[in-house]
Coordinates of C-alpha atoms and ligand atoms in Angstrom, one line a residue:
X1 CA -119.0 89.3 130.2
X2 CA -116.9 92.1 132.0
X3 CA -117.8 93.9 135.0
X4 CA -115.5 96.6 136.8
X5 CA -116.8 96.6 140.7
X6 CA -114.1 98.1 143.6
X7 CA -112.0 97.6 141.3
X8 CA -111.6 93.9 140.9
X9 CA -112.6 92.5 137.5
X10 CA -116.1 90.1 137.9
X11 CA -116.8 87.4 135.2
X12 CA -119.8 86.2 135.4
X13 CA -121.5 83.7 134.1
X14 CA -118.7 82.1 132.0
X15 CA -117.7 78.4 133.7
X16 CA -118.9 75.2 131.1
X17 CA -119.5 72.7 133.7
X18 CA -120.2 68.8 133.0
X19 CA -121.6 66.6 135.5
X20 CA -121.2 62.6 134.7
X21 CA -124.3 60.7 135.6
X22 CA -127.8 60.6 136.0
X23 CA -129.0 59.8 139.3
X24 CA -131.0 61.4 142.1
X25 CA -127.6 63.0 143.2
X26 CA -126.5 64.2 140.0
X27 CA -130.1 66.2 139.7
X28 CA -129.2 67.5 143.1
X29 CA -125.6 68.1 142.6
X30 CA -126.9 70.2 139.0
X31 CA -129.4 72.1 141.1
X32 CA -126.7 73.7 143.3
X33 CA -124.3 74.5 140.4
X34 CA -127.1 75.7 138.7
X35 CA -127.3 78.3 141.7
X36 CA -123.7 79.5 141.2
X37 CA -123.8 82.7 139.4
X38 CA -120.5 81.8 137.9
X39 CA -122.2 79.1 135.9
X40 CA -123.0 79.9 132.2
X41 CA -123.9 76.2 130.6
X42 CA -124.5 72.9 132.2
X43 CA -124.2 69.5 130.7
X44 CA -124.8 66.1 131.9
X45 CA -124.1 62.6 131.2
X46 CA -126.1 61.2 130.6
X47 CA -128.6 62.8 132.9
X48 CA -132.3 61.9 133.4
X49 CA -136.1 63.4 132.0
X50 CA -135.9 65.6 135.7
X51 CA -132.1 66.9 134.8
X52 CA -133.2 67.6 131.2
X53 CA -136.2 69.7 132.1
X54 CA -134.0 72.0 133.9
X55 CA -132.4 73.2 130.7
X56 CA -129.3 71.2 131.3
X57 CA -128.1 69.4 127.8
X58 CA -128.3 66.1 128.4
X59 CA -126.0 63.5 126.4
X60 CA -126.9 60.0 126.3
X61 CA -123.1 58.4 127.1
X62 CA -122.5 56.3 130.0
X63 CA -121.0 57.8 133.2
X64 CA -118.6 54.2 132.5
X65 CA -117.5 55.3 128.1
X66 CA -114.5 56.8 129.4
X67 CA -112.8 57.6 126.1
X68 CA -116.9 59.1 124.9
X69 CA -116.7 61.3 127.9
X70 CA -112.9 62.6 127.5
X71 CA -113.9 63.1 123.5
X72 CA -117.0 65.1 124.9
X73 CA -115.4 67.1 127.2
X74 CA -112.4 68.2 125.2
X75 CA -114.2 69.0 122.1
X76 CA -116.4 71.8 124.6
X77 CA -113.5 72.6 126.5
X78 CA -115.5 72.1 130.4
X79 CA -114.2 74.3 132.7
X80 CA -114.9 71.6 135.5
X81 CA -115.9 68.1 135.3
X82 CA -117.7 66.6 138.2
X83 CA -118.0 62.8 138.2
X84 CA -120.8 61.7 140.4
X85 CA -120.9 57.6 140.4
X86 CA -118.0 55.4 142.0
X87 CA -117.7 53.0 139.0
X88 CA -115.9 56.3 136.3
X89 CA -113.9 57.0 139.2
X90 CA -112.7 53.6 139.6
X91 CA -112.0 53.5 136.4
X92 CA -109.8 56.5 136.8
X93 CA -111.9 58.9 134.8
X94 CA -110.4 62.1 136.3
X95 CA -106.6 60.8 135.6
X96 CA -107.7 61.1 132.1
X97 CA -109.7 63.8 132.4
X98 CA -106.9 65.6 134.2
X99 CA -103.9 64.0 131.6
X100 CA -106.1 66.1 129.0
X101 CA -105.8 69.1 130.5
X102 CA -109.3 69.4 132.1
X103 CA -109.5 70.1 135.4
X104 CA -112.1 67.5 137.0
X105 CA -113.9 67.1 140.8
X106 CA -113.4 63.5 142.3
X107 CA -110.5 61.7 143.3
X108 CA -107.9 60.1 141.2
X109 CA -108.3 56.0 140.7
X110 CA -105.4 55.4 143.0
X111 CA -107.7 57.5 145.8
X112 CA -111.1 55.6 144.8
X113 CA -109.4 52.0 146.0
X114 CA -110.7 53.3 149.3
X115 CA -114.4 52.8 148.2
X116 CA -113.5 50.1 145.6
X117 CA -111.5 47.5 147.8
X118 CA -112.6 46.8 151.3
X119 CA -109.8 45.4 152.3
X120 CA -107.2 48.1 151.2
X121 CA -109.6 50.1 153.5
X122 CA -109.6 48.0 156.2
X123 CA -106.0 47.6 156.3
X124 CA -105.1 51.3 155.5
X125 CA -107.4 51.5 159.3
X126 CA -105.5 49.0 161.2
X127 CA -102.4 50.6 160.3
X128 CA -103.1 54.1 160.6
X129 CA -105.1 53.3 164.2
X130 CA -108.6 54.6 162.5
X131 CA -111.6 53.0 165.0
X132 CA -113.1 51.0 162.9
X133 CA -115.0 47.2 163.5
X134 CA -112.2 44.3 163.9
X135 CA -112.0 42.3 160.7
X136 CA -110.0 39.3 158.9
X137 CA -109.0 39.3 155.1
X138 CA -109.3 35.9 153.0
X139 CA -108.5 34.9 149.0
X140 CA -109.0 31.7 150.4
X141 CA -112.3 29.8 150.5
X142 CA -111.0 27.3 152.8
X143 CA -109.2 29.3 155.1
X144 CA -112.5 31.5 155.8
X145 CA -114.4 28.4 156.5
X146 CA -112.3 27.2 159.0
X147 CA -112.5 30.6 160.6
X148 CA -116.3 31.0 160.3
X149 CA -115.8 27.3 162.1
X150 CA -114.1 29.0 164.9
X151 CA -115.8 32.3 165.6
X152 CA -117.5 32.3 168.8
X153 CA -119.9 35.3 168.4
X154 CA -122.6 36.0 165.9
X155 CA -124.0 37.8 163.8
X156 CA -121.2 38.4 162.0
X157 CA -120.3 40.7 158.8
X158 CA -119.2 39.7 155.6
X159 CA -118.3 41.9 152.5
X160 CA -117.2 41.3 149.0
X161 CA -113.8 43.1 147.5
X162 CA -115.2 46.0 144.8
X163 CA -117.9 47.6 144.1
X164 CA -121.2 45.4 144.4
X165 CA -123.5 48.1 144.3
X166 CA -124.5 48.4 147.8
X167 CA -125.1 44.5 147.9
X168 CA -121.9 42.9 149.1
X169 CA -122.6 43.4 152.6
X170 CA -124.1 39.9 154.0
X171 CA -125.1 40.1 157.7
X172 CA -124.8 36.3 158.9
X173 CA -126.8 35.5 162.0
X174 CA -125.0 32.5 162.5
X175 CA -122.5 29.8 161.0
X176 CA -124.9 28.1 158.1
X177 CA -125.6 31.4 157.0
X178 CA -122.2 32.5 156.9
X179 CA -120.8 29.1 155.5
X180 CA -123.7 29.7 152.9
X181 CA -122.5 33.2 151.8
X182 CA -118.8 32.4 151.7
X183 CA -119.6 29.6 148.9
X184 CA -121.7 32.2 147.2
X185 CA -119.2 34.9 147.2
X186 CA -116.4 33.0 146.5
X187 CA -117.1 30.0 144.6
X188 CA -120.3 30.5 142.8
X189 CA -118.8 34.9 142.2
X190 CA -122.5 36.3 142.6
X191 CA -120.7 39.5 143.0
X192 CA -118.3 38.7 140.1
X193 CA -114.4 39.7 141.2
X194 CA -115.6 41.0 144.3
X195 CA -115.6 37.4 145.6
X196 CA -112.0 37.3 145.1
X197 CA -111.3 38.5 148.2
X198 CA -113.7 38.8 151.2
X199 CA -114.0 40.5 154.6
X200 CA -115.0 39.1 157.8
X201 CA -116.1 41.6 160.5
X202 CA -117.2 42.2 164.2
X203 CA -121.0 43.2 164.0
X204 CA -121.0 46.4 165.1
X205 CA -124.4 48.5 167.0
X206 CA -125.5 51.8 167.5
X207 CA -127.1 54.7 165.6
X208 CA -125.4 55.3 161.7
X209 CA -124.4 58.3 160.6
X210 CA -123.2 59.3 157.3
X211 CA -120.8 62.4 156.7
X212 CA -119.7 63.6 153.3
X213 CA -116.9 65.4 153.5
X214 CA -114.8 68.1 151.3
X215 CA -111.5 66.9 150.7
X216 CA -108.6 68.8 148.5
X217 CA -105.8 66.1 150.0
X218 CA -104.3 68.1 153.0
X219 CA -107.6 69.9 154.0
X220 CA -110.9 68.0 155.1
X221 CA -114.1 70.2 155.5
X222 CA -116.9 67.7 156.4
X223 CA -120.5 68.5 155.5
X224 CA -123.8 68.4 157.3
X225 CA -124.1 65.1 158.8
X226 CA -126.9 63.2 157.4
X227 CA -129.1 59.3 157.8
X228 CA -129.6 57.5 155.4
X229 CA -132.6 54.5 155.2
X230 CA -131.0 51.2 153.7
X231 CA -134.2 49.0 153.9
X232 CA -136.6 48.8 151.5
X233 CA -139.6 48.7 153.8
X234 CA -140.6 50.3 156.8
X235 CA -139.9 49.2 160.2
X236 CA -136.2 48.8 158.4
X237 CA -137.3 45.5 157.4
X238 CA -136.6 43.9 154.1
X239 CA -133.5 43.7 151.9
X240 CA -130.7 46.4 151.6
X241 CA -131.4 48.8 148.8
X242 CA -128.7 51.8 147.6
X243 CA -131.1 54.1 150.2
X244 CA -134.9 54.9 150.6
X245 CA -134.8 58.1 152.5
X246 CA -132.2 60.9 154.1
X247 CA -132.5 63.2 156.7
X248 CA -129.5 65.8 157.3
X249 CA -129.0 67.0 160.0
X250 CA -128.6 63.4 161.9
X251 CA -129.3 64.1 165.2
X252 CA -126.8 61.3 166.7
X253 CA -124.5 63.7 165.7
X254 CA -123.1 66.0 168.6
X255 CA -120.9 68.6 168.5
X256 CA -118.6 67.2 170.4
X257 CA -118.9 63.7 168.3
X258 CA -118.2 65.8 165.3
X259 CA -115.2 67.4 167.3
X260 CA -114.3 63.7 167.9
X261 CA -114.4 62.4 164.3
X262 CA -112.6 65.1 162.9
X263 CA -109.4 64.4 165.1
X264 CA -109.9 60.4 165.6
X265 CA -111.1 59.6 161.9
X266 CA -111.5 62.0 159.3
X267 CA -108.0 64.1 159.8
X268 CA -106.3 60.6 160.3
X269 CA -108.2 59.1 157.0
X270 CA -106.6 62.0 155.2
X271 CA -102.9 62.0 156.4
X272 CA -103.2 58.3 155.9
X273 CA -104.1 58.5 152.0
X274 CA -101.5 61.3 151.8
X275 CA -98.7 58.8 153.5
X276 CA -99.7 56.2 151.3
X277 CA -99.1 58.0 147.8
X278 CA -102.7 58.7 146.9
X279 CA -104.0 62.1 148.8
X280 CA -108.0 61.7 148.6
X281 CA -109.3 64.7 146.7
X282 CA -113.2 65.4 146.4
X283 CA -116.2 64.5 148.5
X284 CA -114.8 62.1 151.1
X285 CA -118.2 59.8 152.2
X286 CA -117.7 58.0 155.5
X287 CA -120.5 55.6 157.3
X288 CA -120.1 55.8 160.3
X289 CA -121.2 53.7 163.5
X290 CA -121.9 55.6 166.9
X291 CA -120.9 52.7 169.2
X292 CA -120.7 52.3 173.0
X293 CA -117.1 52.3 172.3
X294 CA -117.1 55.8 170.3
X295 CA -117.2 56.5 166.7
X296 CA -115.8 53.3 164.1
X297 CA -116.0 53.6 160.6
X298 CA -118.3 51.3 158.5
X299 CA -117.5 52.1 155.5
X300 CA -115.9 54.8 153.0
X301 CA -117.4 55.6 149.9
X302 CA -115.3 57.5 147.0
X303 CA -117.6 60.0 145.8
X304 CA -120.8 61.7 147.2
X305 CA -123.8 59.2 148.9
X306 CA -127.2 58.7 147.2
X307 CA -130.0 59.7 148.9
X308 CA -127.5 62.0 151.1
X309 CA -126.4 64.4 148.7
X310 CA -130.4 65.5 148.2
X311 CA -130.5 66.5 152.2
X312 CA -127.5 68.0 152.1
X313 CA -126.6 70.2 149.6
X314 CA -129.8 72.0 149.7
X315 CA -128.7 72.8 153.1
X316 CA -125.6 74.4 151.7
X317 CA -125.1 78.3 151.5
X318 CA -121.9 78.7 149.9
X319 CA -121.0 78.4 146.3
X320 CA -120.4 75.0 145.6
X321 CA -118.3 75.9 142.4
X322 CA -116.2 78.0 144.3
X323 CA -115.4 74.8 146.5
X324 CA -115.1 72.5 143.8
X325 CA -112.6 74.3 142.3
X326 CA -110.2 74.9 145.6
X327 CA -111.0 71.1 146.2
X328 CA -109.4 70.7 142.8
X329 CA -106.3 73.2 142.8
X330 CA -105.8 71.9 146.6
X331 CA -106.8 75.7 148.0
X332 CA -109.9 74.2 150.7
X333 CA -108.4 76.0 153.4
X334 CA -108.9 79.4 151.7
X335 CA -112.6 79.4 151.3
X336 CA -115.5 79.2 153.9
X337 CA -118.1 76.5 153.7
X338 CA -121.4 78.0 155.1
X339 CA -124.4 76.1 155.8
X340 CA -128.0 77.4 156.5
X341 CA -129.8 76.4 159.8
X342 CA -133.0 74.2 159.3
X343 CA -133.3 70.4 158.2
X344 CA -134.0 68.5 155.0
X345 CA -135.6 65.5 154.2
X346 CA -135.7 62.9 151.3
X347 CA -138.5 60.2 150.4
X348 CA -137.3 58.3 147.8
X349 CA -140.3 56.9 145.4
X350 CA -139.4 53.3 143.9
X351 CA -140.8 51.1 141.4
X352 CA -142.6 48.2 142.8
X353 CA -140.3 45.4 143.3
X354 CA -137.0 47.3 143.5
X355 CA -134.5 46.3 144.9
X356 CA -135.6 43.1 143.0
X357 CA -136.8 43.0 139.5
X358 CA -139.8 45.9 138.6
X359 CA -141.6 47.3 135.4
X360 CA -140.9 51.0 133.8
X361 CA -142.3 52.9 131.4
X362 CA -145.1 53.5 134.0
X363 CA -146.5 57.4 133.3
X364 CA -145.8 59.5 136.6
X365 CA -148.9 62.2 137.7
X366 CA -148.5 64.9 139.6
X367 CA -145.2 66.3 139.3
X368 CA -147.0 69.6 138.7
X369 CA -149.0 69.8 141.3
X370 CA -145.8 70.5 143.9
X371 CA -146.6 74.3 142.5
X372 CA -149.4 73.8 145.7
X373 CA -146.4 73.3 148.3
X374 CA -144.9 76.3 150.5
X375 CA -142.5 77.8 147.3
X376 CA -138.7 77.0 147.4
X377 CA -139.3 74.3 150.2
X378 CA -139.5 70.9 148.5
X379 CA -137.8 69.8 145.4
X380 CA -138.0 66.8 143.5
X381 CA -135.2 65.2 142.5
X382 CA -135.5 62.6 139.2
X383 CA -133.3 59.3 139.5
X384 CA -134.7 57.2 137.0
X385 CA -137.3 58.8 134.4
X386 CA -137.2 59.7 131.2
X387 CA -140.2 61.3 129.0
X388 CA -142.4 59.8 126.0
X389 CA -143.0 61.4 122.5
X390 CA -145.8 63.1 124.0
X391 CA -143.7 64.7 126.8
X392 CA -144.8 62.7 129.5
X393 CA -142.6 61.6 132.6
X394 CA -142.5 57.5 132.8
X395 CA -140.3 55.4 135.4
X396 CA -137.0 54.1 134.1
X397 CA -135.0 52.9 137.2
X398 CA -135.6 51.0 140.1
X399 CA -135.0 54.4 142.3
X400 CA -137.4 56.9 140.3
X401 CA -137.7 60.0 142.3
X402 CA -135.9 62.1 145.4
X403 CA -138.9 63.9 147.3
X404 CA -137.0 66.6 149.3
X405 CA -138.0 69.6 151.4
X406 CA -136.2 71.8 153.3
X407 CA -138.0 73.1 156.4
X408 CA -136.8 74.9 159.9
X409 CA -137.3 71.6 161.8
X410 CA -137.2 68.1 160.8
X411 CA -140.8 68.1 161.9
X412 CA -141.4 70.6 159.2
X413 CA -138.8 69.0 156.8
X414 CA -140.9 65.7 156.5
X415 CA -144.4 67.2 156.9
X416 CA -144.0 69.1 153.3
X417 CA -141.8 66.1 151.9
X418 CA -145.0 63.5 152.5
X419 CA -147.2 66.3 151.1
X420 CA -145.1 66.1 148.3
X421 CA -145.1 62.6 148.0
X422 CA -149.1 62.5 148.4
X423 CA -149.0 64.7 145.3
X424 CA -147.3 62.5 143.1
X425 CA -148.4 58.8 142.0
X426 CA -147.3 56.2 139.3
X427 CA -148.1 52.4 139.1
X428 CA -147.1 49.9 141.9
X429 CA -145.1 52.8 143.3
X430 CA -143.5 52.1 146.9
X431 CA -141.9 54.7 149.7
X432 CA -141.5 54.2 153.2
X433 CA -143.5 55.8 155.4
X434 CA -141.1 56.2 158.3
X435 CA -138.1 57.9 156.7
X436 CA -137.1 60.3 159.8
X437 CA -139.1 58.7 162.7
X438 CA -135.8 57.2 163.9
X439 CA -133.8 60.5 164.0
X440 CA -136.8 61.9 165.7
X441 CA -137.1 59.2 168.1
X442 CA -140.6 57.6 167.4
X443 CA -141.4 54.1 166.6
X444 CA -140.8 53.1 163.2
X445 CA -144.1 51.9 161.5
X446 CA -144.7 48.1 161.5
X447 CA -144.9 46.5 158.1
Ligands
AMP501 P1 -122.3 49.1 153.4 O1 -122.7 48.7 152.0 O2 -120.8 48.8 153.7 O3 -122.7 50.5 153.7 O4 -123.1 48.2 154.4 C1 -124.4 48.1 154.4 C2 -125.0 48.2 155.8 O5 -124.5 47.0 156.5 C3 -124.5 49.3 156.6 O6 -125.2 50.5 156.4 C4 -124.7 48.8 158.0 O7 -126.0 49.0 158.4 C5 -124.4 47.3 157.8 N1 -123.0 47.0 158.3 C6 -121.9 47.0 157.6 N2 -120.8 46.7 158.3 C7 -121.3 46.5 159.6 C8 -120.7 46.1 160.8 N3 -119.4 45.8 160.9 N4 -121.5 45.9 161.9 C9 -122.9 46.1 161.8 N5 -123.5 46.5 160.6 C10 -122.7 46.6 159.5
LIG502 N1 -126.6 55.9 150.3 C1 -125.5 55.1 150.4 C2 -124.5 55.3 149.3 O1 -124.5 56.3 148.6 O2 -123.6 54.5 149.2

């Protein structure tokens, strides 16, 4: 459609835009393109029950069938493809999305080594002078034993090469347990390649923040800063997990730290990819550690986090097409990325079990009943459900739902999130209860 207004010409509704996965963040990610007014069809691959039920076609391909996605997307000619998981873009999805002709959000597979191999991104650090924690590389089981033999402080860090799904980080309390993980990272290859090559790292302290950032390859525009909740159980106790809970803003997060990591890490991090051939173009995620030292990066992720992009992008005002696109064509610097004032919150619900082994198929209640909560404040997000023959909602991942609520405080934030989550019930279900007491400075519950 056509429309003649001060005499510029306004299309509207008329971008085809395909979103590749089917996670909590790709619900949230659809939600806020669904709010672009530019928008005229959304697809998703291959989505989830929550995704579906907002009128988004779902197709059941796998964010990794590269040559099933291309196929898809070239036969409906997308306007913009937006690839939401790290392993596509490893795989260099949006070089052969782009070598098609169809202009894609993420970065290219030479700019993903920065989430995929540790050590490229540990060395890319050291020689760029990025603060980050000291570290050793090895290929060599024997030589990282005989360091291991001579390292004088503990704990002490140590990460598998490649993607490991948020498990290749073993924190080694002293040298049995770090002799112990070598040997099962690189002999016995419990993370596959990854044990290839591994990192040893300084153990870093202080408060975590997470900042996704906007990145069109010369221009970085970082996002609400956000915390994420690794452990599965409250009291941050018990085994890493991909994140149980997000709060955005982080409140860690000064404005004169921000000031700080824009000119000591994130500017740096993007001259750096540009110097070394592969200029980082999309949503930039760094972890970062506030230590007595200053700001050091933990890690970068490729694409945008999971629980974070629930908190924050519901905190964002602008269109986010509009950005995707300049991120794409390199134009950042010519629009401006608005953010309302208030603070979100995520509980994420989980099967019982996860991050181990749990059931699915279990029916979810309640997802109706969020009609009782204060309108357009909490949302839930759908990571893994999908729906019976009689429409019902049943768990189908190990992460089943986002619970997220917006609210002028944190305070407020959580207080409707919980109320949420009270609403809502499926078999053997588990959440922590202290998402957010650490950002607002209260004890975190006991076990
Ligand atoms: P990652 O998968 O790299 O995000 O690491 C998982 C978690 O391990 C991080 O969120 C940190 O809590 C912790 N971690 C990673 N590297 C370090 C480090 N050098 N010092 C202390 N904690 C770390
Ligand atoms: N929430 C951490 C991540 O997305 O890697």
């Amino acid at each position: 459609m056509l429309y003649l207004s001060n005499s510029k010409i306004w299309r509207v509704s008329f971008l085809k835009i395909l979103v590749v996965g089917g996670g909590g963040r790709e619900h949230a990610l659809v939600r806020k393109i669904s709010e672009s007014p530019k928008v005229r069809e959304i697809h998703c691959m291959p989505g989830n029950a929550g995704i579906a039920a907002q009128g988004v076609c779902c197709r059941q391909i796998k964010a990794v069938d590269i040559p099933a996605i291309i196929d898809y997307a070239y036969k409906n000619a997308f306007d913009l493809v937006v690839v939401g998981p790290d392993d596509p873009l490893a795989m260099g999805l949006v070089d052969a999305l782009e070598a098609q002709g169809i202009p894609a959000f993420g970065p290219s597979k030479s700019a993903a080594v920065i989430e995929y191999s540790k050590v490229f991104a540990k060395e890319l650090m050291l020689r760029h002078g990025i603060p980050t924690a000291g570290h050793k590389s090895f290929d060599c089981h024997e030589a990282a034993v005989e360091y291991i033999r001579g390292l004088g402080s503990w704990p002490a860090v140590i990460k598998a090469d490649g993607l490991a799904l948020g498990k290749g980080v073993i924190i080694a309390r002293n040298e049995a347990e770090a002799l112990d993980t070598l040997r099962q990272m690189m002999k016995e290859r419990v993370f596959g390649e990854g044990g290839t090559n591994v990192v040893i790292e300084e153990f870093l302290t202080g408060p975590e923040v997470s900042v996704l950032a906007f990145c069109d390859g010369k221009t970085v525009v970082p996002m609400v800063s956000s915390m994420d909740h690794k452990r599965a159980y409250d009291g941050d106790t018990g085994p890493n997990t991909g994140g149980m809970g997000t709060i955005a803003p982080n409140p860690h997060y000064t404005p004169e730290l921000a000031q700080r990591c824009m000119g000591e890490i994130f500017l740096p991090t993007l001259r750096a990819m540009q110097a070394e051939g592969c200029p980082f173009k999309g949503c930039l995620y760094f972890g970062l550690m506030l230590t007595a030292q200053g700001p050091k990066v933990i890690e970068y992720n490729c694409r945008f986090g999971d629980p974070e992009t629930q908190v924050v992008l519901p905190l964002l005002e602008s269109d986010i097409v509009d950005i995707m696109l300049a991120v794409r064509d390199g134009k950042l610097d010519e629009v401006d990325v608005k953010w309302r004032d208030g603070a979100a919150a995520c509980v994420v619900m989980a099967s019982g079990g996860y991050p181990g082994s749990y059931r699915t198929g279990l029916p979810i209640e309640g997802l109706d009943a969020t009609g009782q909560l204060p309108a357009g404040k909490a949302e839930i997000y759908h990571a893994g459900t999908c729906k019976d023959e009689q429409g019902r909602f049943l768990t189908a991942g190990g992460r089943v739902l986002g619970v997220t609520a917006i609210g002028s405080s944190l305070t407020e934030a959580l207080e409707i999130a919980y109320d949420a989550v009270d609403l809502v019930s499926f078999e053997e279900a588990h959440y922590r209860r202290d998402v957010g007491a650490a950002a607002l400075g209260r004890p975190l519950l006991p076990v």
